[in-house]
Tab-separated table of C-alpha atoms and ligand atoms in Angstrom:
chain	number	residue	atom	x	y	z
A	63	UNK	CA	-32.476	165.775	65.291
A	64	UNK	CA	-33.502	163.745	62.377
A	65	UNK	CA	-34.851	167.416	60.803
A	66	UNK	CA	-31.633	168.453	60.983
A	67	UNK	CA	-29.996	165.384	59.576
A	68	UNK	CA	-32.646	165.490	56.514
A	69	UNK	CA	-31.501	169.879	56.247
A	70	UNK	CA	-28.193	168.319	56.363
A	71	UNK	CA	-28.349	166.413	53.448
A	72	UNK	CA	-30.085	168.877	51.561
A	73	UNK	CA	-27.776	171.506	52.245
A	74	UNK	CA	-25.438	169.620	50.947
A	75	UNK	CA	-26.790	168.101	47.800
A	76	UNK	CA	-28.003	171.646	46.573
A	77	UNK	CA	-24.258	172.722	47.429
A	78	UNK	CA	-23.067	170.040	44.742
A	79	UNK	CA	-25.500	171.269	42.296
A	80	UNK	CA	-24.675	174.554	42.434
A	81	UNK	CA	-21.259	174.455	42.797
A	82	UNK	CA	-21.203	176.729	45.903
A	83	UNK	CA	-18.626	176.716	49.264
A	84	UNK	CA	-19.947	177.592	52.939
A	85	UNK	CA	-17.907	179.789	54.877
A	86	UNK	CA	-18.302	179.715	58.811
A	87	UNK	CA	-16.672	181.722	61.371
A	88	UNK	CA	-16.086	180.217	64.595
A	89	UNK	CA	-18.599	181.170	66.509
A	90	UNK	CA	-21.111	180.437	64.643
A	91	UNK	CA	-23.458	177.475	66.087
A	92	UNK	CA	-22.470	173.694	65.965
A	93	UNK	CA	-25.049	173.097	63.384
A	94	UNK	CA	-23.439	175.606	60.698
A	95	UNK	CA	-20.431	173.482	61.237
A	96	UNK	CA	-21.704	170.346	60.017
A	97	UNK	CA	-22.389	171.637	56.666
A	98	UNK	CA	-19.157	174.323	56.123
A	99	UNK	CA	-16.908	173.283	53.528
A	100	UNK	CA	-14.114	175.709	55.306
A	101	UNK	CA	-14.293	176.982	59.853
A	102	UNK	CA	-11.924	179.323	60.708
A	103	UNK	CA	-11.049	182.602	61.911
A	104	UNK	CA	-11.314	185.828	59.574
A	105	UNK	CA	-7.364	185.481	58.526
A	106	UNK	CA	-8.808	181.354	57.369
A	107	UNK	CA	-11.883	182.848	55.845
A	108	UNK	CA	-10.262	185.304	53.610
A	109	UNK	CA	-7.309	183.178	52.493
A	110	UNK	CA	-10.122	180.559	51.151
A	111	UNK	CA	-12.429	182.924	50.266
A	112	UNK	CA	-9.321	184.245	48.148
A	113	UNK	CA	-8.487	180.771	46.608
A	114	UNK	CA	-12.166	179.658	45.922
A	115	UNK	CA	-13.188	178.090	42.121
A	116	UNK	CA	-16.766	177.710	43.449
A	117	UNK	CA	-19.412	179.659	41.705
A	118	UNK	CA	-21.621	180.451	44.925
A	119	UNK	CA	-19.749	181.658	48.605
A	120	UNK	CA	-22.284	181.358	51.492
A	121	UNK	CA	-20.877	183.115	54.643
A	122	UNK	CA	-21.904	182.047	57.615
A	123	UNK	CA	-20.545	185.036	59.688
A	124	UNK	CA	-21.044	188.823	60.288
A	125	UNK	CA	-21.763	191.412	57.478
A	126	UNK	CA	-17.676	192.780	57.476
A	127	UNK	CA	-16.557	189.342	56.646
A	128	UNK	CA	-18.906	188.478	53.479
A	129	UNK	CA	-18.562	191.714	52.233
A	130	UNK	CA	-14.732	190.948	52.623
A	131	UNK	CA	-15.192	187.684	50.557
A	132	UNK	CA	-17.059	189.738	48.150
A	133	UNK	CA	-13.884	192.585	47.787
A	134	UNK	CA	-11.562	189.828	47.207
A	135	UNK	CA	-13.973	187.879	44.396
A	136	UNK	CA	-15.556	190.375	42.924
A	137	UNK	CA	-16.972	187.949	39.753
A	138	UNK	CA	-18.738	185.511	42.240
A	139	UNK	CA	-22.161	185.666	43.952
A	140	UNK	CA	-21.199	185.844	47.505
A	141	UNK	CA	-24.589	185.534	50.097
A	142	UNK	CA	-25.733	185.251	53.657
A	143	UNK	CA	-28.770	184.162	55.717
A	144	UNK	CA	-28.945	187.760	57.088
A	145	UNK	CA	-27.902	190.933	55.564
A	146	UNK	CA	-28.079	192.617	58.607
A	147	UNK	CA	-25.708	190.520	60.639
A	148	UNK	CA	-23.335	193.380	61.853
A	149	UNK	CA	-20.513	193.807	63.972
A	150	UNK	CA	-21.013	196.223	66.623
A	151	UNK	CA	-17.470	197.256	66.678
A	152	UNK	CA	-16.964	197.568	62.981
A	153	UNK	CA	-20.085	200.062	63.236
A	154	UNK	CA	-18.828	202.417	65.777
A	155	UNK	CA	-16.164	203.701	62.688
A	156	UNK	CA	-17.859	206.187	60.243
A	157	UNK	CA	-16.132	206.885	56.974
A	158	UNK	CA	-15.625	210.574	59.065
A	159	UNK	CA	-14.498	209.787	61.739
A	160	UNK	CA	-11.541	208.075	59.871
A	161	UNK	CA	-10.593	210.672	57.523
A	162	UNK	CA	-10.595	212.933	60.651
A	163	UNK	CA	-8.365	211.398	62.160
A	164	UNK	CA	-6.138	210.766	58.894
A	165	UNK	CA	-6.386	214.630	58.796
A	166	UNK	CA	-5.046	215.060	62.169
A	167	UNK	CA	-2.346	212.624	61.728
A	168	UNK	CA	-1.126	212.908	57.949
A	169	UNK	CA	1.481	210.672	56.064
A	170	UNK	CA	0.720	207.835	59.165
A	171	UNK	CA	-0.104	205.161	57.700
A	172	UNK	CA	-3.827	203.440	58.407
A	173	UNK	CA	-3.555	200.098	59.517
A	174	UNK	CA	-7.537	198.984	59.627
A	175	UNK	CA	-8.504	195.627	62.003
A	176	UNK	CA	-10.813	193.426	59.367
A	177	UNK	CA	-13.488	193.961	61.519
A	178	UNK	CA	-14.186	197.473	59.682
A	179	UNK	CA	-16.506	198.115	56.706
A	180	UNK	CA	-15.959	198.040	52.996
A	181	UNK	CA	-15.704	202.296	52.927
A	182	UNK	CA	-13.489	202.003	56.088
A	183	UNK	CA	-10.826	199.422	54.386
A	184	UNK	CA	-10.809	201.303	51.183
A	185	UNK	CA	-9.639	205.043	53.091
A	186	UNK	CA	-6.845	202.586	54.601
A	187	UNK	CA	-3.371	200.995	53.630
A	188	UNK	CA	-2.870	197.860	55.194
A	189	UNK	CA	-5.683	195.538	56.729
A	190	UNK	CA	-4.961	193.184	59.397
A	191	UNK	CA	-6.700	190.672	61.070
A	192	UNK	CA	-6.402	188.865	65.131
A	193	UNK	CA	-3.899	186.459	63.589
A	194	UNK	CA	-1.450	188.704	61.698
A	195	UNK	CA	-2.099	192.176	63.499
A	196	UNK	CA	1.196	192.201	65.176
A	197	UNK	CA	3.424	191.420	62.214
A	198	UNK	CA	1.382	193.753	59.985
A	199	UNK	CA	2.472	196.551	62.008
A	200	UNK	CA	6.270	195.583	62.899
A	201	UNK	CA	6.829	195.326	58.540
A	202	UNK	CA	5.499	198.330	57.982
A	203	UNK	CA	8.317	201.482	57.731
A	204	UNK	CA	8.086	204.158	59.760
A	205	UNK	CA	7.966	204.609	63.805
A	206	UNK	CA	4.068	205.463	64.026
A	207	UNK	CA	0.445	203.827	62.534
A	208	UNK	CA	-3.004	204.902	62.695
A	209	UNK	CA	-4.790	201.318	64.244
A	210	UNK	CA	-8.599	201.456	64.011
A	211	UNK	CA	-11.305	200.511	65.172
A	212	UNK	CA	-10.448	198.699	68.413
A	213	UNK	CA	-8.192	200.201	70.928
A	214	UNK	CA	-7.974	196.546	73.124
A	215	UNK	CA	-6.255	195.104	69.644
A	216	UNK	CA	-4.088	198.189	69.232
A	217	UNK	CA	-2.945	198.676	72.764
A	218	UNK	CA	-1.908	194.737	72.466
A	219	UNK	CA	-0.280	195.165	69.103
A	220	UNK	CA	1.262	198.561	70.598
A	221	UNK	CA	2.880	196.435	73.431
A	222	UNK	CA	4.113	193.705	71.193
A	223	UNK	CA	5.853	196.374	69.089
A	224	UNK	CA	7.259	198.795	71.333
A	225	UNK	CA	9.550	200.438	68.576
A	226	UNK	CA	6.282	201.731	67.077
A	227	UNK	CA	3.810	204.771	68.290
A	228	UNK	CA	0.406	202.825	67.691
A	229	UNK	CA	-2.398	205.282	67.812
A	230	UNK	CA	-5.524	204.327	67.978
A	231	UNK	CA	-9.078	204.503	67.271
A	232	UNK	CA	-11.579	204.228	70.323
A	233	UNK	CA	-13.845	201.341	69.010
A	234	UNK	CA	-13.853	198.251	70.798
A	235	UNK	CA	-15.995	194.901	70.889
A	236	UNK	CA	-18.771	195.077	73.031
A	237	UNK	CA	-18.506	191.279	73.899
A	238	UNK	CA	-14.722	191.271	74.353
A	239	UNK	CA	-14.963	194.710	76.682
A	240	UNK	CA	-16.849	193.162	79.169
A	241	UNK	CA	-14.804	190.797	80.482
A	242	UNK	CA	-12.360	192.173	83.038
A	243	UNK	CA	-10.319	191.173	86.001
A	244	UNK	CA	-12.810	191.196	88.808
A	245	UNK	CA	-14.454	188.292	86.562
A	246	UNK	CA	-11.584	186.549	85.851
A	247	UNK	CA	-10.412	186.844	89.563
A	248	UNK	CA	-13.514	185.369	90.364
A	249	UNK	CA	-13.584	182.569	87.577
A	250	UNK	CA	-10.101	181.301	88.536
A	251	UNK	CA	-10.938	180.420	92.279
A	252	UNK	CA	-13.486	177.480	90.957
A	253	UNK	CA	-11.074	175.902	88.483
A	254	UNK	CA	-7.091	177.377	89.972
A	255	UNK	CA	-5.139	174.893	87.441
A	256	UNK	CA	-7.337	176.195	84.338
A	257	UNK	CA	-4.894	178.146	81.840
A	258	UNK	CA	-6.170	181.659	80.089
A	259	UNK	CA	-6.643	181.538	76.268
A	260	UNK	CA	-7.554	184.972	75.852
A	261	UNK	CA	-8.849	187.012	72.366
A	262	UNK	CA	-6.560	189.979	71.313
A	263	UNK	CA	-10.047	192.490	71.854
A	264	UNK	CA	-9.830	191.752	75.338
A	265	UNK	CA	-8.913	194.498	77.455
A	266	UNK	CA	-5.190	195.099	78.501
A	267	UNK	CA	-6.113	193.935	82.281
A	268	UNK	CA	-7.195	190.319	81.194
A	269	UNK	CA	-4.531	189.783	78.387
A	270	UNK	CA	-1.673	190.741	81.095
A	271	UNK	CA	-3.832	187.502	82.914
A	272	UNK	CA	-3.730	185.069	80.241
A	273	UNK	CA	-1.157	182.326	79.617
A	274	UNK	CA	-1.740	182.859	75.716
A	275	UNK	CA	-3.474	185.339	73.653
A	276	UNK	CA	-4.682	184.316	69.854
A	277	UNK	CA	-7.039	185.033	67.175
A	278	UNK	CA	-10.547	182.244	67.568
A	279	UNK	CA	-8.293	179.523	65.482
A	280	UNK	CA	-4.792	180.072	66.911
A	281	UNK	CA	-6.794	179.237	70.276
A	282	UNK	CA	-7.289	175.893	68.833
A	283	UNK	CA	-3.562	175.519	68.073
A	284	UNK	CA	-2.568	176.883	71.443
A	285	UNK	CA	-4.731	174.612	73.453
A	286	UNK	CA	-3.318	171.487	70.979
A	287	UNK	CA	0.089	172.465	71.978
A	288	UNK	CA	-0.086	173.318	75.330
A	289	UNK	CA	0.712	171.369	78.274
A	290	UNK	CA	-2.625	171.607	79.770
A	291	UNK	CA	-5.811	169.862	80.328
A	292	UNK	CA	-8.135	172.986	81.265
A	293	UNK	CA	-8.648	176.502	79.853
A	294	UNK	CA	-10.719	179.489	80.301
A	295	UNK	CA	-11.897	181.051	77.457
A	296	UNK	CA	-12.151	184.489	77.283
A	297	UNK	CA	-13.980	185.432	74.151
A	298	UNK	CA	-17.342	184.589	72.603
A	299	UNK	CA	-19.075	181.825	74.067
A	300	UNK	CA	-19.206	179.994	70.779
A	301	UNK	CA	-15.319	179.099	70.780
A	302	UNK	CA	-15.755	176.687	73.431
A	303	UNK	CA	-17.861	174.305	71.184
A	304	UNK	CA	-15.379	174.490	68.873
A	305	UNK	CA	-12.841	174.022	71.181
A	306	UNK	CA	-14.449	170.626	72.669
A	307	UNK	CA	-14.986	169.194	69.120
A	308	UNK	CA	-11.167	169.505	68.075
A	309	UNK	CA	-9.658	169.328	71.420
A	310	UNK	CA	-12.140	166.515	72.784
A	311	UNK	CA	-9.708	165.459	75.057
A	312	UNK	CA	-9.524	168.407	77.553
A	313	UNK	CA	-11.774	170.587	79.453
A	314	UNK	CA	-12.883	173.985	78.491
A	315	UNK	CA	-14.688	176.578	80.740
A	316	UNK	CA	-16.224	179.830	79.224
A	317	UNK	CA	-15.279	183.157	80.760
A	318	UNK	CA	-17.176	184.472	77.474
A	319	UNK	CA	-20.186	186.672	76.271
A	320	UNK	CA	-22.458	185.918	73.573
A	321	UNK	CA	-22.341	188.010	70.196
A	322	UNK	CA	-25.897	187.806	69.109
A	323	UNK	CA	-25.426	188.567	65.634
A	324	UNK	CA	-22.827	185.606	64.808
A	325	UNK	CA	-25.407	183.332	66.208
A	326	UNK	CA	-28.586	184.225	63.743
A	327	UNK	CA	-27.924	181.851	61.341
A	328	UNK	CA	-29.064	177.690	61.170
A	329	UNK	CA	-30.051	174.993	59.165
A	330	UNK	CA	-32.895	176.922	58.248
A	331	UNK	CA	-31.787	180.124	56.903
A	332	UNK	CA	-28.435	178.770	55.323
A	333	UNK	CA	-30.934	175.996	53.255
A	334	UNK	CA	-33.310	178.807	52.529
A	335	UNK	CA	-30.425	181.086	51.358
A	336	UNK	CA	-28.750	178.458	49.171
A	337	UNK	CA	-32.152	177.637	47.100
A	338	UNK	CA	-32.820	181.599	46.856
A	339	UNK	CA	-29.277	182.290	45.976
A	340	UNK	CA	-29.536	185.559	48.414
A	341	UNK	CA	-29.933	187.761	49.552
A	342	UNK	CA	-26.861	189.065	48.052
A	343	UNK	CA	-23.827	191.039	49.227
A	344	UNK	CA	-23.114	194.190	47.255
A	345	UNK	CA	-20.098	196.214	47.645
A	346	UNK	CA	-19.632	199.915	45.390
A	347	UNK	CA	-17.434	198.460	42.853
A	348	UNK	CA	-14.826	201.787	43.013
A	349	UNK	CA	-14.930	200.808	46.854
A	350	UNK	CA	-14.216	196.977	46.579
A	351	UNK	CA	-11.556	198.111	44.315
A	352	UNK	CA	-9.789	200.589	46.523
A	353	UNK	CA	-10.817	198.558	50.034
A	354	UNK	CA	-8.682	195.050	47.847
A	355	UNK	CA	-5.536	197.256	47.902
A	356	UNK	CA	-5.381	197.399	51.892
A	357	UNK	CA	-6.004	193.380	52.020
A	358	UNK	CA	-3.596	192.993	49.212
A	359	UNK	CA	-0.825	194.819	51.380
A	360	UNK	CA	-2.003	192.090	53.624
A	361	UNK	CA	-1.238	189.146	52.002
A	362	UNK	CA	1.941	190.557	50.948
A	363	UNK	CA	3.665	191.134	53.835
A	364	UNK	CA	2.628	187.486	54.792
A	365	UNK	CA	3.801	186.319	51.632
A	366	UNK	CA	7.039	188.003	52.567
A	367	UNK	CA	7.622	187.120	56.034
A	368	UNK	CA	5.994	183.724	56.274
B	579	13P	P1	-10.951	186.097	64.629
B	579	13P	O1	-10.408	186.618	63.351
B	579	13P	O2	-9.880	185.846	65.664
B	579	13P	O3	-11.801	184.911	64.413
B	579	13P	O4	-11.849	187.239	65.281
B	579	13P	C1	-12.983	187.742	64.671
B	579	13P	C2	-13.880	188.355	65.622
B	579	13P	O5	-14.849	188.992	65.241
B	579	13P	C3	-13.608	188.222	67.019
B	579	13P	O6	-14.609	188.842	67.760
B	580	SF4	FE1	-17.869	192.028	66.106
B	580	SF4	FE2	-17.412	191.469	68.649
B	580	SF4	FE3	-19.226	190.060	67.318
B	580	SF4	FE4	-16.590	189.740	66.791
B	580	SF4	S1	-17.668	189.240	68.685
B	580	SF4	S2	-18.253	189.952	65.282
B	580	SF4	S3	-15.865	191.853	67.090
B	580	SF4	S4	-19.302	192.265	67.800
């Protein structure tokens, strides 16, 4: 403990010095918390990672969301613990595979989950992300869109919109897929008053279960606003940490799976990181300049409809 107090304080003084801002997703662990300037969920992350003046942006997260703070400042050194945190479901869509299915569909537009790579978002028009995913798809014209990679956030998006043909892509999260009703059924005898705070990349059969489905910071909102002292948590087992330090008040119970590669980074790697400045995330600069027009069509339609 008093190791990590002394990392702490290091962390922090070399952050003054050279003028840098940490990042953190969610689930990252506890200890990344206490040394983020900005927590949130990827729709958090990019708006600060958009509105930045520091010179330095460590992200404590998976490889799709630095190299999204790197599309959006392309003049700043943006760097992580581990290049080689991935996201299992933004690597199950190849370049290929999307323009194949942009062949077999053409004039639809592509509406690409953040969770995607840098090639991915620039073959696409509008990127979305858990939080806005829904209202993404209802602006834009037209009565069909090409959703990739994850099928659970497209069939949910599909049901919220009904006016809309929402095709998707077959990618899903390998943590999110896992949970389904048999487990929940099971879960819900030992705590029967517990409300369901489920993640959008569950499958259909647990988010027709849950009492509320959000993107990893809307859960904090929901559970702030609901009339309820007990939740399940159906996502990745890191929320619930989060959960208990802004909710302390009520109970949370994890109905979750761990995803391995948000939870590679600590003390140790983010101070060793910071005092190598790297290693650094690249993006093709014709790439980062195509994949910013898809987030761009992003922000405006939030800009536009609140
Ligand atoms: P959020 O944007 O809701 O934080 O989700 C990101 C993610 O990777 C969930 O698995
Ligand atoms: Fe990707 Fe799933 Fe991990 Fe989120 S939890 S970063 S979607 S593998």
């Amino acid at each position: 403990m008093a190791e990590h107090k002394i990392l702490i304080e290091k962390i922090k003084k070399l952050k003054k010095q050279k003028n840098a801002v940490i990042l953190a997703h969610n689930y990252q662990r506890p200890e990344i918390y206490d040394v983020a300037d900005f927590i949130g969920d990827s729709l958090k992350l990019c708006l600060e990672a958009r509105e930045t003046d520091a010179d330095i942006i460590l992200f404590c997260g998976v490889s799709f969301m630095a190299e999204t703070a790197c599309i959006l400042n392309p003049d700043k050194k943006v760097i992580v613990p581990f290049i080689d945190a991935g996201c299992a479901m933004a690597d199950m869509l190849s370049i290929e595979a999307l323009r194949k299915m942009k062949k077999a569909h053409p004039g639809v537009p592509v509406v690409t989950y953040v969770n995607s790579s840098a090639e991915v978002k620039a073959e696409s028009d509008y990127c979305c992300t858990s939080a806005n995913a829904v209202e993404v798809v209802r602006r834009i014209e037209g009565d069909k869109v090409l959703f990739v990679p994850d099928r659970n956030l497209a069939g949910y998006v599909g049901r919220q919109v009904p006016e809309k043909k929402v095709i998707a892509f077959d990618g899903y999260c390998p943590v999110h897929d896992m949970i389904n009703a048999e487990y929940l059924d099971d879960a819900i005898k030992t705590y029967p008053s517990a409300k369901l705070i489920a993640h959008p990349e569950c499958r259909q059969e647990v988010l027709e279960r849950a009492d509320a489905v959000r993107s990893t910071s809307g859960m904090i909102k929901a559970v702030q606003e609901m009339d309820a002292e007990e939740f399940f948590v159906l996502t990745e087992c890191g929320m619930i940490e989060r959960l208990k330090r802004e909710v302390p008040g009520k109970k949370f119970y994890g109905l979750c799976n761990m995803c391995f590669d948000m939870k590679k980074n600590n003390l140790e790697s983010v101070f060793r990181c910071l005092e190598d400045e790297g290693p650094k995330v690249k993006v093709d600069k014709n790439v980062a300049s195509k994949a910013l027009l898809s987030l761009e069509n992003m922000f405006d339609i939030m800009e536009d409809h609140g």
